[in-house]
Amino acid sequence: RARHLLRIEGVAGDYDRIRTQLLDEISIGLVGLFIARTRCDSMEIAVIANPPQDRAEIFDDSVWVTLYSAVAGAAALYPRTLRFSEGSFIYDMQRAEFQRMRETRSVQKFTITPDTTRQEFLALFEKITGSPLSDEGFGDLERKFHSFREEFTAVAGLGS
């Protein structure tokens, strides 16, 4: 994702600012997963040192692939995201790749379930990010998550 953002910004790109932005987005996303935990049986998070450039989110009935690698020089608020249904070649390929990744020893694996408590999440957050999260920090990230969700829903035309 850093490469995607640096390409968009061109020679004026500031790696340290981008890194800070990405860490903030990751933190917001983790809090969003915690908030959504009651809507899933479980959520598995795989943290790898050298991830694929594109991101895949795998569900029981579909896989969503976010294309950070295919910007074609166009700056967009959100990278292009494609959905593939269960049974499609891309769905099967992404599930197989994720399973292979999960079985690698070097991958850190974390699970969030509907029963995950806030205290358990705060400990998990620190393991993933390397930074503790206070109750105030959690509240700030929660507000940022809801703002992102509302903005994305409006931009993508998903809400009513």
Coordinates of C-alpha atoms in Angstrom, one line a residue:
R1 CA 0.0 0.0 0.0
A2 CA 2.9 2.3 0.6
R3 CA 4.1 1.8 -2.9
H4 CA 0.5 2.6 -4.2
L5 CA 0.4 5.9 -2.2
L6 CA 4.0 6.9 -3.2
R7 CA 3.1 6.3 -6.9
I8 CA 0.0 8.5 -6.6
E9 CA 2.1 11.3 -4.9
G10 CA 5.0 11.0 -7.3
V11 CA 8.3 12.7 -6.4
A12 CA 6.6 14.8 -3.7
G13 CA 5.8 11.6 -1.8
D14 CA 6.9 11.6 1.9
Y15 CA 7.5 8.0 3.1
D16 CA 7.4 8.8 6.8
R17 CA 4.0 10.6 6.4
I18 CA 2.7 7.7 4.3
R19 CA 3.9 5.2 6.9
T20 CA 2.1 7.2 9.7
Q21 CA -1.1 7.3 7.6
L22 CA -1.0 3.6 6.9
L23 CA -0.5 2.8 10.6
D24 CA -3.5 5.0 11.4
E25 CA -5.6 3.2 8.8
I26 CA -4.5 -0.2 10.1
S27 CA -5.5 0.9 13.6
I28 CA -8.9 2.1 12.4
G29 CA -9.4 -1.1 10.5
L30 CA -8.6 -3.3 13.5
V31 CA -11.1 -1.3 15.6
G32 CA -13.6 -1.7 12.8
L33 CA -13.1 -5.5 12.9
F34 CA -13.7 -5.5 16.6
I35 CA -16.9 -3.5 16.3
A36 CA -18.1 -5.9 13.5
R37 CA -17.2 -9.1 15.5
T38 CA -20.8 -9.9 16.4
R39 CA -21.7 -10.2 12.7
C40 CA -19.3 -13.1 12.1
D41 CA -18.5 -16.5 13.6
S42 CA -14.9 -15.4 13.6
M43 CA -12.4 -13.2 11.8
E44 CA -8.9 -14.4 11.2
I45 CA -6.1 -11.8 10.8
A46 CA -2.8 -12.9 9.2
V47 CA 0.1 -10.5 9.6
I48 CA 2.9 -11.1 7.2
A49 CA 6.2 -9.2 6.8
N50 CA 6.0 -9.0 3.0
P51 CA 2.4 -9.1 1.9
P52 CA 1.1 -9.2 -1.6
Q53 CA 0.5 -5.7 -3.0
D54 CA -3.2 -6.4 -3.6
R55 CA -5.4 -7.1 -0.6
A56 CA -7.9 -10.0 -0.4
E57 CA -10.8 -10.2 2.1
I58 CA -12.3 -13.7 2.1
F59 CA -15.8 -14.5 3.2
D60 CA -17.8 -17.7 3.0
D61 CA -19.6 -16.7 -0.2
S62 CA -17.2 -14.2 -1.9
V63 CA -13.7 -12.8 -2.0
W64 CA -13.0 -9.1 -2.4
V65 CA -9.7 -8.1 -4.0
T66 CA -8.5 -4.5 -3.7
L67 CA -6.1 -3.6 -6.5
Y68 CA -3.2 -1.5 -5.2
S69 CA -1.1 -2.8 -8.2
A70 CA -3.4 -1.5 -11.0
V71 CA -3.6 2.3 -10.7
A72 CA -2.6 3.1 -14.3
G73 CA -1.4 6.5 -13.2
A74 CA -4.9 7.6 -12.0
A75 CA -5.3 9.0 -8.5
A76 CA -8.4 7.8 -6.8
L77 CA -9.8 8.2 -3.3
Y78 CA -10.1 4.4 -3.0
P79 CA -8.3 1.7 -5.0
R80 CA -10.5 -0.4 -7.3
T81 CA -12.1 -3.4 -5.5
L82 CA -13.5 -6.4 -7.3
R83 CA -15.9 -9.1 -5.9
F84 CA -15.7 -12.7 -6.9
S85 CA -18.4 -15.2 -5.9
E86 CA -17.9 -18.6 -4.3
G87 CA -16.9 -21.2 -6.9
S88 CA -15.2 -18.8 -9.3
F89 CA -11.6 -19.4 -10.3
I90 CA -10.4 -16.2 -8.5
Y91 CA -12.4 -17.1 -5.3
D92 CA -10.8 -20.6 -5.3
M93 CA -7.3 -19.2 -6.0
Q94 CA -7.5 -16.6 -3.2
R95 CA -8.8 -19.2 -0.7
A96 CA -6.0 -21.5 -1.6
E97 CA -3.4 -18.7 -1.3
F98 CA -4.8 -17.6 2.1
Q99 CA -4.7 -21.2 3.3
R100 CA -1.1 -21.6 2.2
M101 CA -0.2 -18.3 3.9
R102 CA -2.0 -19.4 7.1
E103 CA 0.0 -22.6 7.3
T104 CA 3.4 -20.7 7.0
R105 CA 5.2 -20.5 10.3
S106 CA 6.3 -17.0 9.8
V107 CA 2.8 -15.6 9.6
Q108 CA 1.4 -14.2 12.8
K109 CA -2.3 -15.3 13.2
F110 CA -4.9 -13.6 15.3
T111 CA -8.6 -14.4 15.7
I112 CA -11.5 -12.1 16.7
T113 CA -14.8 -13.7 17.7
P114 CA -18.1 -12.4 19.0
D115 CA -16.9 -13.4 22.5
T116 CA -13.7 -11.3 22.2
T117 CA -13.8 -8.8 25.1
R118 CA -12.5 -5.3 24.8
Q119 CA -9.6 -6.1 27.1
E120 CA -8.7 -9.1 24.9
F121 CA -8.9 -6.8 21.9
L122 CA -6.6 -4.2 23.4
A123 CA -4.0 -6.9 24.1
L124 CA -4.4 -8.2 20.5
F125 CA -4.1 -4.7 19.1
E126 CA -0.8 -4.2 21.0
K127 CA 0.5 -7.6 19.7
I128 CA -0.4 -6.6 16.1
T129 CA 0.7 -3.0 16.1
G130 CA 3.4 -3.0 18.8
S131 CA 1.6 0.0 20.4
P132 CA -0.7 0.0 23.4
L133 CA -4.2 1.4 22.9
S134 CA -5.9 3.4 25.7
D135 CA -9.6 3.7 26.2
E136 CA -9.4 7.2 24.9
G137 CA -7.4 6.0 21.8
F138 CA -10.0 3.3 21.2
G139 CA -12.8 5.9 21.2
D140 CA -10.9 8.1 18.8
L141 CA -10.3 5.2 16.4
E142 CA -13.9 4.1 16.7
R143 CA -15.1 7.6 15.7
K144 CA -12.6 7.6 12.8
F145 CA -13.9 4.2 11.7
H146 CA -17.6 5.3 11.7
S147 CA -16.6 8.5 9.8
F148 CA -14.7 6.3 7.2
R149 CA -17.7 3.9 7.0
E150 CA -20.2 6.7 6.4
E151 CA -17.9 8.4 3.8
F152 CA -17.2 5.2 1.9
T153 CA -20.9 4.2 1.9
A154 CA -21.8 7.5 0.4
V155 CA -19.0 7.6 -2.2
A156 CA -19.7 3.9 -3.2
G157 CA -23.4 4.6 -3.4
L158 CA -24.1 1.8 -0.9
G159 CA -26.3 3.6 1.7
S160 CA -29.8 4.9 1.8

